[in-house]
């Protein structure tokens, strides 16, 4: 059995990716960049907001220097209005607790964002002391160091990562960790090609982890 489960946050614990990316689409349209949801998900999922800013400028968006402050404000407001959990997450966390398997979250997102999304769903208390943010630790996926920091914190020898993005899967595989890839909206072929074990329903994870 694994001695640590490392969760990504957006798209794995909370169903926030579509909401966050639609917010970015609406914002970027004001700066001359028209994107569809599929394009935005392909360009931005799993990245940092500074990376989003850089990519958007490459694609032609005329962004002001204070754009990060602006988009954070708009995105946080939209998420605060309501961001549901991914189905099956409460049951999975309960199953891990029942087997005394520790878990944590390691995300490229800011802790303030996780406080909004996890806080409104009753998970903040379960993760607040086991949270690893790229903004805090200075290591953003696909750099594997964020996962290594989490594993060292728990003294884990056989951690498993649950991810949903290219950058996250790449980081987990580079760290030498088993990676389960949650593909909620497609067949997950790209993530499988990167070395992850793809699944489509969070209720399947207890069996995959032999809980």
Coordinates of C-alpha atoms in Angstrom, one line a residue:
X1 CA 0.0 0.0 0.0
X2 CA 1.2 3.6 -0.7
X3 CA 2.3 5.6 2.3
X4 CA 1.2 9.0 0.9
X5 CA -1.4 10.2 -1.6
X6 CA -0.6 13.5 -3.2
X7 CA -3.6 15.3 -4.8
X8 CA -3.5 18.1 -7.3
X9 CA -6.3 20.6 -6.4
X10 CA -8.0 22.1 -9.4
X11 CA -9.7 19.5 -11.5
X12 CA -8.9 16.7 -9.0
X13 CA -10.3 17.8 -5.6
X14 CA -12.5 20.6 -6.9
X15 CA -14.3 20.9 -10.2
X16 CA -12.8 24.4 -10.9
X17 CA -11.0 24.1 -14.2
X18 CA -13.9 25.0 -16.5
X19 CA -14.9 27.9 -14.3
X20 CA -11.4 29.3 -14.0
X21 CA -10.7 28.9 -17.7
X22 CA -14.0 30.5 -18.7
X23 CA -13.1 33.4 -16.5
X24 CA -9.8 33.8 -18.3
X25 CA -11.5 33.5 -21.7
X26 CA -13.9 36.3 -20.8
X27 CA -11.0 38.4 -19.5
X28 CA -8.6 37.8 -22.4
X29 CA -11.3 38.7 -24.9
X30 CA -11.2 42.2 -23.6
X31 CA -7.5 42.3 -24.5
X32 CA -7.9 41.1 -28.1
X33 CA -7.5 37.3 -27.6
X34 CA -10.5 35.2 -28.5
X35 CA -10.2 31.6 -27.3
X36 CA -12.7 28.7 -27.0
X37 CA -12.9 26.6 -23.8
X38 CA -11.1 23.7 -25.4
X39 CA -8.3 25.9 -26.5
X40 CA -8.0 27.5 -23.1
X41 CA -7.9 24.1 -21.3
X42 CA -5.2 22.9 -23.7
X43 CA -3.1 26.0 -23.2
X44 CA -3.5 26.8 -19.5
X45 CA -4.5 23.7 -17.4
X46 CA -1.8 22.7 -15.0
X47 CA 0.2 25.9 -15.4
X48 CA 0.9 28.9 -13.1
X49 CA -0.8 32.3 -13.7
X50 CA 2.5 33.9 -14.6
X51 CA 2.8 31.2 -17.2
X52 CA -0.7 31.9 -18.4
X53 CA 0.2 35.6 -18.8
X54 CA 3.3 34.8 -20.8
X55 CA 1.4 32.3 -23.1
X56 CA -1.5 34.8 -23.6
X57 CA 0.9 37.5 -24.7
X58 CA 2.5 35.1 -27.1
X59 CA -0.9 34.4 -28.5
X60 CA -1.5 38.1 -29.1
X61 CA -3.2 39.4 -25.9
X62 CA -2.2 43.0 -25.1
X63 CA -2.0 42.5 -21.3
X64 CA -1.2 45.3 -18.9
X65 CA 1.6 44.8 -16.4
X66 CA -0.8 44.5 -13.5
X67 CA -2.9 41.8 -15.3
X68 CA -2.1 39.2 -12.6
X69 CA -3.8 41.2 -9.9
X70 CA -6.8 41.8 -12.2
X71 CA -7.3 38.2 -13.2
X72 CA -6.8 36.9 -9.6
X73 CA -9.6 39.3 -8.4
X74 CA -12.0 38.2 -11.2
X75 CA -11.2 34.5 -10.8
X76 CA -11.5 34.4 -7.0
X77 CA -14.8 36.2 -7.2
X78 CA -16.2 33.7 -9.6
X79 CA -14.9 30.7 -7.6
X80 CA -16.3 32.2 -4.4
X81 CA -19.7 32.2 -6.0
X82 CA -19.7 28.4 -6.0
X83 CA -17.1 25.7 -6.8
X84 CA -18.2 22.1 -6.3
X85 CA -16.1 19.2 -5.2
X86 CA -15.2 16.5 -7.7
X87 CA -17.6 13.6 -7.2
X88 CA -16.2 10.8 -5.0
X89 CA -13.6 13.0 -3.2
X90 CA -15.2 12.9 0.3
X91 CA -15.6 9.2 0.2
X92 CA -12.0 8.7 -1.0
X93 CA -10.6 10.9 1.8
X94 CA -12.7 8.9 4.3
X95 CA -11.3 5.7 2.9
X96 CA -7.8 6.9 3.2
X97 CA -8.4 8.0 6.8
X98 CA -9.9 4.6 7.6
X99 CA -6.7 3.0 6.5
X100 CA -4.4 5.6 8.1
X101 CA -2.9 6.6 4.8
X102 CA -1.8 10.2 4.9
X103 CA -2.7 12.6 2.1
X104 CA -1.9 16.1 1.0
X105 CA -2.4 18.6 -1.8
X106 CA 0.4 19.9 -4.1
X107 CA -0.7 22.5 -6.5
X108 CA 0.6 25.2 -8.8
X109 CA -2.2 27.3 -7.5
X110 CA -1.9 29.9 -4.8
X111 CA -2.9 29.0 -1.2
X112 CA -5.5 31.8 -1.3
X113 CA -7.2 30.2 -4.2
X114 CA -7.2 26.8 -2.4
X115 CA -8.7 28.4 0.7
X116 CA -11.6 29.6 -1.4
X117 CA -12.2 26.4 -3.3
X118 CA -11.5 23.9 -0.4
X119 CA -12.9 26.2 2.3
X120 CA -16.4 26.4 0.8
X121 CA -16.5 22.6 0.5
X122 CA -15.5 21.7 4.1
X123 CA -12.0 20.5 3.1
X124 CA -9.9 23.4 4.3
X125 CA -9.4 21.8 7.8
X126 CA -8.4 18.5 6.2
X127 CA -5.7 20.1 4.0
X128 CA -4.6 23.4 5.7
X129 CA -1.7 21.8 7.5
X130 CA -0.7 19.5 4.5
X131 CA -0.7 22.0 1.7
X132 CA 2.1 22.5 -0.8
X133 CA 1.8 25.4 -3.2
X134 CA 4.3 26.3 -5.9
X135 CA 4.0 29.9 -4.8
X136 CA 5.2 29.0 -1.3
X137 CA 7.9 26.5 -2.2
X138 CA 9.2 28.1 -5.4
X139 CA 8.8 24.9 -7.5
X140 CA 6.1 24.7 -10.1
X141 CA 5.1 21.6 -12.1
X142 CA 6.4 20.2 -14.4
X143 CA 9.3 20.6 -12.0
X144 CA 9.1 17.4 -9.9
X145 CA 10.5 19.2 -6.8
X146 CA 7.1 20.1 -5.4
X147 CA 6.1 16.5 -5.1
X148 CA 9.5 15.6 -3.7
X149 CA 9.1 18.3 -1.0
X150 CA 5.7 16.8 -0.1
X151 CA 7.1 13.3 0.1
X152 CA 10.1 14.4 2.3
X153 CA 7.7 16.2 4.6
X154 CA 5.8 13.0 5.3
X155 CA 8.9 10.7 5.1
X156 CA 7.1 8.8 2.3
X157 CA 8.8 6.0 0.4
X158 CA 6.0 5.0 -1.9
X159 CA 3.9 8.0 -2.6
X160 CA 1.3 8.1 -5.4
X161 CA 0.1 11.2 -7.2
X162 CA -3.4 12.0 -8.5
X163 CA -3.3 14.5 -11.3
X164 CA -5.2 15.7 -14.3
X165 CA -2.7 17.8 -16.4
X166 CA 0.3 17.3 -18.6
X167 CA 2.5 19.3 -16.3
X168 CA 1.4 17.4 -13.2
X169 CA 1.8 14.0 -14.8
X170 CA 5.2 15.0 -16.1
X171 CA 6.3 16.1 -12.6
X172 CA 5.1 12.9 -11.0
X173 CA 6.8 10.6 -13.5
X174 CA 10.0 12.7 -13.3
X175 CA 9.9 12.3 -9.5
X176 CA 9.7 8.5 -9.9
X177 CA 6.2 8.4 -8.4
X178 CA 3.2 6.3 -9.5
X179 CA 0.7 8.7 -11.1
X180 CA -3.0 8.2 -11.5
X181 CA -4.5 10.6 -14.1
X182 CA -8.1 11.7 -13.7
X183 CA -9.5 12.2 -17.2
X184 CA -13.0 13.6 -16.6
X185 CA -13.6 15.0 -20.1
X186 CA -11.7 12.8 -22.6
X187 CA -10.0 9.4 -23.0
X188 CA -6.8 10.5 -21.3
X189 CA -4.7 9.2 -24.1
X190 CA -2.2 12.1 -23.8
X191 CA -1.7 11.6 -20.1
X192 CA -1.4 7.8 -20.6
X193 CA 1.3 8.4 -23.1
X194 CA 3.2 10.4 -20.5
X195 CA 3.3 7.4 -18.2
X196 CA 0.2 7.8 -16.1
X197 CA -2.5 5.2 -15.2
X198 CA -5.7 6.8 -16.5
X199 CA -9.1 6.6 -14.7
X200 CA -12.4 8.3 -15.3
X201 CA -14.3 8.1 -12.0
X202 CA -13.0 9.1 -8.6
X203 CA -15.0 6.3 -7.1
X204 CA -12.6 3.9 -8.7
X205 CA -9.6 5.2 -6.8
X206 CA -10.0 3.1 -3.6
X207 CA -9.7 -0.1 -5.7
X208 CA -6.7 1.3 -7.7
X209 CA -5.0 2.1 -4.4
X210 CA -5.9 -1.3 -2.9
X211 CA -7.8 0.3 0.0

